[in-house]
Tab-separated table of C-alpha atoms in Angstrom:
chain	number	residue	atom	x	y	z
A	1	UNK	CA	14.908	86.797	-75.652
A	2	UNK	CA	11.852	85.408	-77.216
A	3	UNK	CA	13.736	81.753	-77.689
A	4	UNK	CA	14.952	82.035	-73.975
A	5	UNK	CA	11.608	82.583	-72.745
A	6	UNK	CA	9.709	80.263	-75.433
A	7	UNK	CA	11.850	77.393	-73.768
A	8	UNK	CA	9.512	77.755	-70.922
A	9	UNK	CA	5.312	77.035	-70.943
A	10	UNK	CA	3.624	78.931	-73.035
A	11	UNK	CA	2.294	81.658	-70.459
A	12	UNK	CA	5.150	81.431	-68.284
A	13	UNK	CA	6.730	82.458	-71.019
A	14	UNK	CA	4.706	84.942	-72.539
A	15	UNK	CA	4.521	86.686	-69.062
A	16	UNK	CA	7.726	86.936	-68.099
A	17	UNK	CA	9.080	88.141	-71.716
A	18	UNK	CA	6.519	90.946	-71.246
A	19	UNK	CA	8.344	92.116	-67.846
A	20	UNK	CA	11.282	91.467	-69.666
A	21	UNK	CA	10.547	94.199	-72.380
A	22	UNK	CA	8.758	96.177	-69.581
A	23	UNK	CA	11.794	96.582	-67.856
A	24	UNK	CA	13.785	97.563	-71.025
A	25	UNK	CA	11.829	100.031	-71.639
A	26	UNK	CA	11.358	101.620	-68.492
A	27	UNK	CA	8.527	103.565	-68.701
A	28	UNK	CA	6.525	102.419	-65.715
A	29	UNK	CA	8.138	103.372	-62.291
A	30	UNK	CA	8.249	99.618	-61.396
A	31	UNK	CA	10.545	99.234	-64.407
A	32	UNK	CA	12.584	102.679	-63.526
A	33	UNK	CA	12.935	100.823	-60.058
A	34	UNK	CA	14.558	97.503	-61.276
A	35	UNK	CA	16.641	99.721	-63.523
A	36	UNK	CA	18.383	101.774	-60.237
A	37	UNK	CA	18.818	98.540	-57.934
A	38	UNK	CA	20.457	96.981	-61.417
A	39	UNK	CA	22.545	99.644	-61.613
A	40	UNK	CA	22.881	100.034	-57.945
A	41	UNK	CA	24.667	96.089	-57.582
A	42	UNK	CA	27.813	96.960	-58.819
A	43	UNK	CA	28.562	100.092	-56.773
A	44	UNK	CA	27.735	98.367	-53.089
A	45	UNK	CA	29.766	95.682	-54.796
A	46	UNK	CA	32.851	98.349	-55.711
A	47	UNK	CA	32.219	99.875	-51.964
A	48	UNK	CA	32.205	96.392	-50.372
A	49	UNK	CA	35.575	95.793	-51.844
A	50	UNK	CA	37.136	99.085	-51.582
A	51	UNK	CA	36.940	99.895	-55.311
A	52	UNK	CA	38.293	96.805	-56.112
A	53	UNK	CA	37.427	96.841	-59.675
A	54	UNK	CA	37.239	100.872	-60.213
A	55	UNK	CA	40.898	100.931	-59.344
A	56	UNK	CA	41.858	97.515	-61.732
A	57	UNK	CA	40.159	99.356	-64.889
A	58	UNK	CA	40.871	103.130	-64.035
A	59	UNK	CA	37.484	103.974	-63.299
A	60	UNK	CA	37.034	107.803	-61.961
A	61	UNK	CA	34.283	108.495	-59.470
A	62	UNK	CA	33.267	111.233	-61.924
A	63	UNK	CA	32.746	108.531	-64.431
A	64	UNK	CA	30.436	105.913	-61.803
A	65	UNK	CA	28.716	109.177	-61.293
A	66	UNK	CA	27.853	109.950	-64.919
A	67	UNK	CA	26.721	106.321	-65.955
A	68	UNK	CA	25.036	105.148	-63.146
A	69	UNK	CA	23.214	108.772	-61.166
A	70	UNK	CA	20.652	109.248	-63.581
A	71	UNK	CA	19.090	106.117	-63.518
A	72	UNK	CA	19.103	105.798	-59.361
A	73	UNK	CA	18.127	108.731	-59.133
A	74	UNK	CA	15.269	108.553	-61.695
A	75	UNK	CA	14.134	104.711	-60.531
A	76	UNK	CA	14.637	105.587	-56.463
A	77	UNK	CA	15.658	109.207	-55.336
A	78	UNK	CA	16.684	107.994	-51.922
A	79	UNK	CA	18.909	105.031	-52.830
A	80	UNK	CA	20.549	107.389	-54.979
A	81	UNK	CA	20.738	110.165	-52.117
A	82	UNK	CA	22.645	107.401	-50.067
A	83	UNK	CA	25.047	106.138	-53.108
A	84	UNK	CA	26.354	109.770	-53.531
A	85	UNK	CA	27.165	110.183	-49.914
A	86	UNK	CA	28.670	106.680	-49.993
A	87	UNK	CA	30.562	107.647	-53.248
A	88	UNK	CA	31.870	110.948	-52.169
A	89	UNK	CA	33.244	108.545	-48.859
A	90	UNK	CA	34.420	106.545	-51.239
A	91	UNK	CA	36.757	109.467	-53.072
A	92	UNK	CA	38.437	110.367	-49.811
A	93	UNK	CA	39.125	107.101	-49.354
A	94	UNK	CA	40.902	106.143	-52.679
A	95	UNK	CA	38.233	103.424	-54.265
A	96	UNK	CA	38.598	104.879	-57.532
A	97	UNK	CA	41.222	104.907	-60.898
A	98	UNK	CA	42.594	106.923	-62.915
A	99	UNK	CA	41.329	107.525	-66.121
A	100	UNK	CA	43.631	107.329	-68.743
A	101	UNK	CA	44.128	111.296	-70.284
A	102	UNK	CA	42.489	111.620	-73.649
A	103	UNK	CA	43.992	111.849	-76.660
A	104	UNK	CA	43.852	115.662	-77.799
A	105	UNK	CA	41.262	116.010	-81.248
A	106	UNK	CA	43.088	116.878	-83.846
């Protein structure tokens, strides 16, 4: 990141590779924020198009649920509160894969 950003003037640069690393580390709630409406884009996108992609890779709504919850909910409690009731919608209405069954351990 630091050659990415060094490409640009020298506090332009310098500034924005320290929201950069702010938001990777998401410790401040303005970087917990960014984190849930990063995470957020690819649901409404998967609800906008009817699971489009959930269904082409097998993806289970308990699976969206899992990976992308705990950040929403952490960065913005109410987008996350409207996700799940858009998710659970989303069940009944068939947006999701199938997982592929696990392979018993041996």
């Amino acid at each position: 990141m630091e050659r990415i950003f060094g490409i640009l003037p020298k506090p332009t640069g310098e500034a924005l590779l320290a929201l950069w690393e702010e938001f990777e580390l998401a410790e401040t709630g303005e970087a917990r924020f960014a984190h849930a409406v990063d995470r957020a884009m690819p649901v409404l996108l998967n609800l906008n198009n009817r699971g489009g992609s959930w269904k082409e890779h097998g993806i289970s709504h308990a699976r969206v649920m899992e990976r992308v919850g705990p950040e929403i909910e952490a960065g913005c409690p109410a987008l996350w509160h409207f996700l799940e009731e858009k998710l659970e919608e989303a069940r009944g209405n068939g947006f999701f894969g199938e997982e592929p069954p696990q392979a018993p351990i041996l």
